[in-house]
Structures are given as C-alpha cells and as structure tokens.
CSV table of C-alpha atoms and ligand atoms in Angstrom, one decimal:
chain,number,residue,atom,x,y,z
A,511,MET,CA,-18.9,-10.8,-1.5
A,512,ARG,CA,-20.8,-9.0,1.2
A,513,HIS,CA,-18.1,-7.4,3.4
A,514,LEU,CA,-14.4,-6.4,2.9
A,515,LEU,CA,-12.7,-7.6,6.0
A,516,GLY,CA,-9.3,-8.6,4.7
A,517,ILE,CA,-7.2,-9.5,1.7
A,518,ASP,CA,-7.0,-13.0,3.3
A,519,GLU,CA,-10.6,-13.6,2.1
A,520,LEU,CA,-10.0,-12.5,-1.5
A,521,ASP,CA,-8.6,-14.4,-4.5
A,522,ALA,CA,-6.7,-12.8,-7.4
A,523,GLY,CA,-9.9,-12.4,-9.5
A,524,GLN,CA,-11.7,-10.5,-6.7
A,525,ILE,CA,-8.7,-8.3,-6.1
A,526,GLY,CA,-8.5,-7.7,-9.9
A,527,ALA,CA,-12.2,-6.7,-10.0
A,528,PHE,CA,-11.7,-4.1,-7.3
A,529,LEU,CA,-8.6,-2.7,-9.1
A,530,THR,CA,-10.4,-2.6,-12.4
A,531,ARG,CA,-13.3,-0.6,-10.9
A,532,ALA,CA,-10.9,1.6,-9.0
A,533,GLN,CA,-9.1,2.4,-12.3
A,534,GLU,CA,-12.4,3.3,-13.9
A,535,TYR,CA,-13.1,5.7,-11.0
A,536,SER,CA,-9.6,7.1,-11.3
A,537,ASP,CA,-10.2,7.8,-15.0
A,538,ALA,CA,-13.7,9.2,-14.3
A,539,LEU,CA,-12.4,11.6,-11.6
A,540,LYS,CA,-9.9,12.9,-14.1
A,541,SER,CA,-12.5,13.4,-16.8
A,542,GLY,CA,-15.1,14.7,-14.4
A,543,SER,CA,-17.8,12.2,-15.4
A,544,TRP,CA,-19.2,9.5,-13.2
A,545,ASN,CA,-22.5,8.5,-11.6
A,546,THR,CA,-22.8,11.0,-8.8
A,547,GLU,CA,-26.0,9.3,-7.6
A,548,ARG,CA,-24.7,5.7,-7.4
A,549,LEU,CA,-25.1,5.7,-3.6
A,550,LYS,CA,-28.0,8.2,-3.4
A,551,ASN,CA,-30.2,7.7,-0.3
A,552,LYS,CA,-27.5,5.4,1.2
A,553,VAL,CA,-26.1,6.2,4.7
A,554,ILE,CA,-22.6,5.2,5.4
A,555,LEU,CA,-21.6,5.0,9.1
A,556,HIS,CA,-17.9,5.6,10.0
A,557,LEU,CA,-16.9,3.8,13.2
A,558,PHE,CA,-13.3,4.9,13.8
A,559,PHE,CA,-12.2,3.8,17.2
A,560,GLU,CA,-8.6,4.8,16.3
A,561,ASN,CA,-7.2,8.0,14.7
A,562,SER,CA,-7.0,8.4,11.0
A,563,THR,CA,-6.4,11.1,8.5
A,564,ARG,CA,-6.1,9.4,5.1
A,565,THR,CA,-8.5,6.5,5.5
A,566,LEU,CA,-11.4,8.3,7.2
A,567,THR,CA,-11.2,11.4,5.0
A,568,SER,CA,-10.9,9.5,1.8
A,569,PHE,CA,-13.8,7.2,2.6
A,570,GLU,CA,-15.9,10.3,3.4
A,571,ILE,CA,-14.9,12.0,0.1
A,572,ALA,CA,-15.5,8.8,-1.8
A,573,ALA,CA,-18.9,8.3,-0.3
A,574,LYS,CA,-19.9,11.9,-1.0
A,575,ARG,CA,-18.6,11.7,-4.6
A,576,LEU,CA,-21.1,8.8,-5.1
A,577,GLY,CA,-24.0,10.7,-3.5
A,578,ALA,CA,-24.1,8.9,-0.1
A,579,ASP,CA,-24.8,10.6,3.2
A,580,VAL,CA,-22.0,10.0,5.8
A,581,VAL,CA,-22.3,9.8,9.6
A,582,ASN,CA,-19.0,10.2,11.4
A,583,TRP,CA,-19.5,8.6,14.8
A,584,ASN,CA,-16.9,9.8,17.3
A,585,PRO,CA,-15.8,7.5,20.2
A,586,GLU,CA,-14.8,10.5,22.3
A,587,THR,CA,-18.2,12.1,22.2
A,588,SER,CA,-20.1,8.9,22.3
A,589,SER,CA,-21.8,7.1,25.2
A,590,LEU,CA,-18.7,4.8,25.5
A,591,ALA,CA,-17.5,7.7,27.7
A,592,LYS,CA,-20.4,7.1,30.0
A,593,GLY,CA,-19.6,3.4,30.5
A,594,GLU,CA,-21.5,1.8,27.6
A,595,ASN,CA,-19.6,-1.3,26.4
A,596,PHE,CA,-18.4,-2.0,22.9
A,597,ILE,CA,-21.1,-4.6,22.1
A,598,ASP,CA,-24.0,-2.5,23.3
A,599,THR,CA,-22.5,0.4,21.3
A,600,VAL,CA,-22.3,-1.7,18.2
A,601,ASP,CA,-25.8,-3.1,18.6
A,602,THR,CA,-27.2,0.3,19.2
A,603,LEU,CA,-25.6,1.7,16.0
A,604,VAL,CA,-26.4,-1.2,13.7
A,605,SER,CA,-30.1,-1.1,14.9
A,606,MET,CA,-30.2,2.3,13.2
A,607,LYS,CA,-29.8,0.4,10.0
A,608,PRO,CA,-27.0,2.2,8.1
A,609,ASP,CA,-26.5,0.9,4.5
A,610,GLY,CA,-22.8,0.4,5.1
A,611,ILE,CA,-20.2,0.6,7.9
A,612,VAL,CA,-16.6,1.5,7.6
A,613,MET,CA,-14.7,0.8,10.7
A,614,ARG,CA,-11.2,0.9,12.3
A,615,HIS,CA,-10.4,-0.6,15.7
A,616,SER,CA,-7.3,-1.6,17.6
A,617,GLU,CA,-8.7,-5.1,18.4
A,618,TYR,CA,-7.8,-8.0,16.1
A,619,GLY,CA,-11.0,-9.0,14.2
A,620,ALA,CA,-13.2,-6.3,15.5
A,621,PRO,CA,-14.7,-5.6,12.0
A,622,LYS,CA,-15.5,-9.3,11.6
A,623,PHE,CA,-17.4,-9.2,14.9
A,624,VAL,CA,-19.4,-6.1,13.8
A,625,ALA,CA,-20.1,-7.8,10.4
A,626,SER,CA,-21.6,-10.7,12.3
A,627,ARG,CA,-24.1,-8.4,14.0
A,628,ALA,CA,-24.7,-5.8,11.2
A,629,GLY,CA,-27.4,-6.1,8.5
A,630,CYS,CA,-25.2,-4.2,6.0
A,631,PRO,CA,-21.8,-4.5,4.4
A,632,VAL,CA,-18.8,-3.8,6.8
A,633,ILE,CA,-15.6,-2.5,5.3
A,634,ASN,CA,-12.4,-2.8,7.4
A,635,GLY,CA,-10.5,0.5,7.6
A,636,GLY,CA,-7.8,-1.2,9.7
A,637,ASP,CA,-7.9,-3.6,12.6
A,638,SER,CA,-4.9,-4.1,15.0
A,639,TRP,CA,-1.9,-5.4,13.1
A,640,ARG,CA,-4.1,-7.8,11.2
A,641,GLU,CA,-5.4,-6.2,8.0
A,642,HIS,CA,-5.9,-2.8,6.2
A,643,PRO,CA,-7.4,-4.1,2.9
A,644,THR,CA,-8.2,-0.8,1.2
A,645,GLN,CA,-4.7,0.5,1.8
A,646,ALA,CA,-3.3,-2.6,0.0
A,647,LEU,CA,-5.8,-2.1,-2.9
A,648,LEU,CA,-4.8,1.6,-3.3
A,649,ASP,CA,-1.1,0.7,-3.1
A,650,ALA,CA,-1.6,-1.9,-5.8
A,651,LEU,CA,-3.6,0.6,-8.0
A,652,THR,CA,-0.7,3.0,-7.6
A,653,MET,CA,1.9,0.4,-8.7
A,654,ARG,CA,-0.2,-0.7,-11.6
A,655,GLN,CA,-0.6,2.8,-12.8
A,656,HIS,CA,3.1,3.5,-12.6
A,657,PHE,CA,4.5,0.2,-13.9
A,658,GLY,CA,1.6,-1.0,-15.9
A,659,LYS,CA,1.5,-4.3,-14.0
A,660,ILE,CA,1.8,-5.9,-10.6
A,661,GLU,CA,2.9,-9.4,-11.7
A,662,GLY,CA,6.6,-9.8,-11.6
A,663,LEU,CA,7.3,-6.5,-9.8
A,664,LYS,CA,9.9,-6.7,-7.0
A,665,VAL,CA,8.5,-5.0,-4.0
A,666,THR,CA,10.5,-4.6,-0.8
A,667,ILE,CA,8.7,-3.6,2.4
A,668,VAL,CA,11.0,-2.0,5.0
A,669,GLY,CA,10.1,-1.3,8.6
A,670,ASP,CA,8.0,-2.6,11.4
A,671,ILE,CA,6.7,-5.7,9.7
A,672,ALA,CA,5.6,-7.4,13.0
A,673,HIS,CA,3.1,-4.7,14.0
A,674,SER,CA,1.9,-3.4,10.6
A,675,ARG,CA,-1.5,-4.2,9.2
A,676,VAL,CA,-0.4,-2.5,6.0
A,677,ALA,CA,2.5,-5.0,5.7
A,678,SER,CA,0.1,-7.9,6.3
A,679,SER,CA,-2.4,-6.8,3.7
A,680,ASN,CA,0.2,-5.9,1.1
A,681,MET,CA,2.2,-9.1,1.5
A,682,GLN,CA,-0.9,-11.0,0.8
A,683,LEU,CA,-2.3,-8.9,-2.0
A,684,LEU,CA,1.0,-8.5,-3.9
A,685,THR,CA,1.9,-12.2,-3.6
A,686,LYS,CA,-1.6,-13.3,-4.8
A,687,MET,CA,-1.2,-10.9,-7.8
A,688,GLY,CA,2.2,-12.4,-8.7
A,689,ALA,CA,4.7,-9.8,-7.4
A,690,GLN,CA,7.9,-10.9,-5.7
A,691,VAL,CA,7.7,-9.5,-2.2
A,692,SER,CA,10.6,-9.1,0.3
A,693,VAL,CA,10.6,-7.7,3.8
A,694,VAL,CA,13.4,-5.9,5.6
A,695,ALA,CA,13.3,-5.3,9.4
A,696,PRO,CA,15.4,-5.4,12.5
A,697,LYS,CA,15.0,-8.8,14.0
A,698,VAL,CA,12.9,-7.5,16.8
A,699,LEU,CA,10.3,-6.1,14.3
A,700,MET,CA,10.2,-9.2,12.1
A,701,PRO,CA,7.2,-11.6,12.7
A,702,GLU,CA,7.8,-15.2,13.5
A,703,SER,CA,6.1,-16.3,10.3
A,704,LEU,CA,5.2,-14.6,7.0
A,705,PRO,CA,1.9,-15.3,5.2
A,706,PHE,CA,3.5,-17.0,2.1
A,707,LYS,CA,6.7,-19.0,1.8
A,708,GLU,CA,7.7,-17.1,-1.3
A,709,ILE,CA,8.3,-13.9,0.7
A,710,LYS,CA,11.9,-13.4,1.5
A,711,ALA,CA,13.0,-11.8,4.8
A,712,TYR,CA,16.2,-9.8,5.4
A,713,ASP,CA,17.6,-7.8,8.3
A,714,SER,CA,19.6,-5.2,6.4
A,715,LEU,CA,18.9,-2.8,3.5
A,716,GLU,CA,22.1,-4.0,1.9
A,717,ASP,CA,20.6,-7.5,1.5
A,718,GLY,CA,17.0,-6.5,0.8
A,719,LEU,CA,17.0,-3.5,-1.5
A,720,PRO,CA,19.1,-4.6,-4.6
A,721,GLY,CA,16.8,-5.3,-7.5
A,722,ALA,CA,13.7,-3.6,-6.0
A,723,ASP,CA,11.3,-1.8,-8.3
A,724,VAL,CA,9.4,-0.5,-5.3
A,725,VAL,CA,10.6,0.2,-1.7
A,726,MET,CA,7.7,0.7,0.7
A,727,THR,CA,8.6,2.0,4.1
A,728,LEU,CA,6.5,1.6,7.3
A,729,ARG,CA,6.7,3.6,10.5
A,730,LEU,CA,7.5,2.1,13.8
A,731,GLN,CA,4.0,1.2,15.2
A,732,LYS,CA,4.8,2.2,18.7
A,733,GLU,CA,1.1,2.1,19.8
A,734,ARG,CA,1.3,-1.7,19.4
A,735,MET,CA,4.5,-2.2,21.3
A,736,ASP,CA,4.6,-2.9,25.0
A,737,LYS,CA,7.9,-1.1,25.2
A,738,ALA,CA,10.3,0.6,22.8
A,739,LEU,CA,12.0,-2.1,20.8
A,740,ILE,CA,14.4,0.1,19.0
A,741,SER,CA,15.2,3.8,19.2
A,742,ASP,CA,14.3,6.2,16.4
A,743,ALA,CA,18.0,7.0,16.0
A,744,ALA,CA,19.2,3.4,15.8
A,745,TYR,CA,16.4,2.6,13.4
A,746,PHE,CA,17.2,5.5,11.1
A,747,ASN,CA,20.9,4.7,11.2
A,748,GLU,CA,20.3,1.1,9.9
A,749,PHE,CA,17.0,1.2,8.1
A,750,GLY,CA,16.2,4.8,7.3
A,751,LEU,CA,16.2,5.5,3.5
A,752,THR,CA,18.6,8.1,2.4
A,753,PHE,CA,19.3,9.4,-1.1
A,754,GLU,CA,22.8,7.9,-0.9
A,755,LYS,CA,21.7,4.4,0.1
A,756,LEU,CA,19.0,4.3,-2.6
A,757,GLU,CA,21.5,5.5,-5.3
A,758,LYS,CA,23.9,2.7,-4.2
A,759,LEU,CA,21.4,-0.2,-3.6
A,760,CYS,CA,18.4,0.3,-5.9
A,761,PRO,CA,18.7,3.5,-8.0
A,762,GLN,CA,15.6,2.6,-10.1
A,763,ALA,CA,13.3,2.0,-7.2
A,764,MET,CA,10.2,4.0,-6.6
A,765,ILE,CA,9.3,4.9,-3.0
A,766,MET,CA,6.0,4.3,-1.4
A,767,GLU,CA,4.7,5.0,2.1
A,768,PRO,CA,1.2,4.4,3.3
A,769,GLY,CA,1.3,7.2,5.9
A,770,PRO,CA,1.5,8.6,8.4
A,771,LEU,CA,5.2,9.3,7.5
A,772,VAL,CA,7.6,9.9,10.4
A,773,ARG,CA,10.2,12.1,8.8
A,774,GLY,CA,13.8,11.6,9.9
A,775,VAL,CA,13.1,8.1,11.1
A,776,GLN,CA,11.8,6.2,8.1
A,777,MET,CA,13.5,8.4,5.5
A,778,GLU,CA,15.2,11.7,5.0
A,779,ASP,CA,13.1,14.5,3.6
A,780,SER,CA,14.9,14.5,0.3
A,781,VAL,CA,13.7,11.0,-0.4
A,782,ALA,CA,10.1,11.7,0.6
A,783,GLU,CA,10.0,14.8,-1.6
A,784,ASP,CA,11.9,13.5,-4.6
A,785,PRO,CA,9.5,13.9,-7.5
A,786,GLN,CA,11.4,11.3,-9.5
A,787,ARG,CA,11.1,8.6,-6.8
A,788,SER,CA,8.2,9.3,-4.5
A,789,LEU,CA,4.7,7.9,-5.1
A,790,ILE,CA,3.5,8.9,-1.7
A,791,LEU,CA,1.0,11.6,-2.6
A,792,ARG,CA,-0.2,9.5,-5.6
A,793,GLN,CA,-1.0,6.8,-3.0
A,794,VAL,CA,-3.0,9.3,-1.0
A,795,ALA,CA,-4.9,10.5,-4.1
A,796,ASN,CA,-5.7,6.9,-5.1
A,797,GLY,CA,-7.5,6.4,-1.8
A,798,ILE,CA,-10.5,8.2,-3.3
A,799,PRO,CA,-11.1,6.1,-6.5
A,800,THR,CA,-10.2,2.9,-4.6
A,801,ARG,CA,-12.7,3.6,-1.9
A,802,MET,CA,-15.3,4.7,-4.4
A,803,ALA,CA,-14.9,1.3,-6.0
A,804,VAL,CA,-15.2,-0.6,-2.8
A,805,LEU,CA,-18.3,1.4,-1.7
A,806,ASP,CA,-19.8,1.0,-5.2
A,807,MET,CA,-19.3,-2.7,-5.3
A,808,LEU,CA,-20.4,-3.5,-1.8
A,809,VAL,CA,-23.0,-0.9,-0.9
A,810,GLY,CA,-24.4,0.1,-4.3
A,811,ASP,CA,-27.5,-1.7,-5.5
A,812,VAL,CA,-26.9,-4.4,-8.0
A,813,ALA,CA,-27.6,-2.9,-11.4
B,1349,CP,N1,-2.5,4.8,5.8
B,1349,CP,C1,-3.4,5.1,6.7
B,1349,CP,O1,-4.2,4.2,7.1
B,1349,CP,O2,-3.4,6.4,7.2
B,1349,CP,P1,-4.4,6.9,8.3
B,1349,CP,O3,-4.0,6.3,9.6
B,1349,CP,O4,-4.1,8.4,8.3
B,1349,CP,O5,-5.8,6.6,7.9
C-alpha cells in the first residue's frame, strides 16, 4: 500500500493492520516509550484546502512525535490567491519532493489526483463527501478499546448521511470489520444508495436506536448543500439526541461524534458531556496514535 486514499481500497486485513499499529502507539504514548526518530529527516507537507481543527492538528502532532518535519501550506497565503491554478500549485509543491503529503479538499477525488502526480505517499484527510479514512480508523480504534471488539457491534450513525465523508468511511470500515451498521436521517439527508446491502436505513430515532451499542452523530454538512434542506430546530426536534430519548431507546449506548460538534442541533449538552456515555474526547485523543500509525506505515522506511 503506497497511499491512504479511502477505506474503499482496504480489506479487513489492511484495516486490522492499521488498528494494531495504532493500538501499539496508543500504548506507547501512555508509557512514554516509542521510536521518536521513526520519521527523522522526513518532511510531511500538509495541503489543507478546507478548514480543520482535529485532523490537521493531530497529523502535525503525530508527525512531530515521530521526529518528522512538518510544512503547513496555507491556501490563503499561497499563490492560488494570485491566480495560479490547482494543478500548477500541486505540481509546484510535489516538485519540492516532500516525503509524504496529507491533504483535504472539497473536490471529490482530489487526493487521488494528487497521488497520481506525487512521488510520495498521499494520505487523504477528507475529500468532499467521499472519504475520511483516518477518521474511520480512529473511530474504530475507540470502539475497539471501549468494547474490546468491532465484530458484532451495533453501530447507528445519525445525521446528514448524504453529505458526510465520515459516514461514508465509517459505513465501509465497520461493515468490513463485521459490525452491524444502521443509519438514521431525515429523508432529504439520506443518500440514494448505501455502500453495503447489510446496512439498514431508518428515518426516525425510534426505529433506528433500539439495540445500538454506539450512536454516532454527524452535523448537518451545510457547506455541501445548495440550500438549507432542514432547519436546525426541526432537525433537533426529530433527530437531536437528548438524555431522555437515549434513556428510553438505547440506555446502554455510547455516544460518538467525529467533530466539529454543533451543540443544540445534534445533541443537548448533557449528552455530549456525560462521562458515562460520551466517547467524543477519546476519539479526539485517538487521532494521534492512529495518525502516527498511518504515517509510520506509509512514510517510514521499511525496517
Ligand atoms: N473530524 C474532523 O475531521 O474534524 P476537523 O474538521 O476539525 O479536522
């Protein structure tokens, strides 16, 4: 494997290998002992054409924990602002020969395009509504740490399934790893087709939540909608997670959310902050060992 462009290109064995290495880094970060020179003399170029807090920062910390140098290219201060086009910008940057590229772009397949021109591994940090593979890996690591397994888990993803790359990558990864995945969304936010026939689709929490071990909520991806498809208030009323609904429909379920969380729309504060239910900050923390694993396995020299 040269690049990490999407979960669609991985089989269960390859996903398992990433998760195993991520768990090793998770343990190593706790004990304070890992190879801090694994990526010494490597330069990682971050090409983020879209905003990010978690992905960009955790990739940078992960690279630095492994001894790499990181260059954060910024579209707003780049020559794109002077009229240089995307292809010339990419060709310019790859000709500087970074050892790895982590990129995010609003266009479907942009990382694959860059991978076709780069002489180094390209890691997808999110493209359009297509894929966000490292988010799905860190979510899976979080589930495996909490439940001790992924196979057989009942995971219900609630929210804007149609526009979410997190939903896309998670549906694929979790199904490939043997979880039972359901999705819940208003009809206007449900895609016409789902990646696997085993995935069940519902249009109400009352139908989709019972039996769930994990409820993962997603924000409304308004930047990918031509016009508002549902108001925040209407969404919260029908699909927002409240303490009361969870107690009634799936009292055992753990709550996950990839971020950014939009409070008061996806869930009420008491759910997000419930230490018994919420795995949200654990997900964020797991971004570091997961991305260390990905960088190690793709950019690190073969031992
Ligand atoms: N989950 C996620 O991708 O968050 P950021 O947009 O902050 O990177």
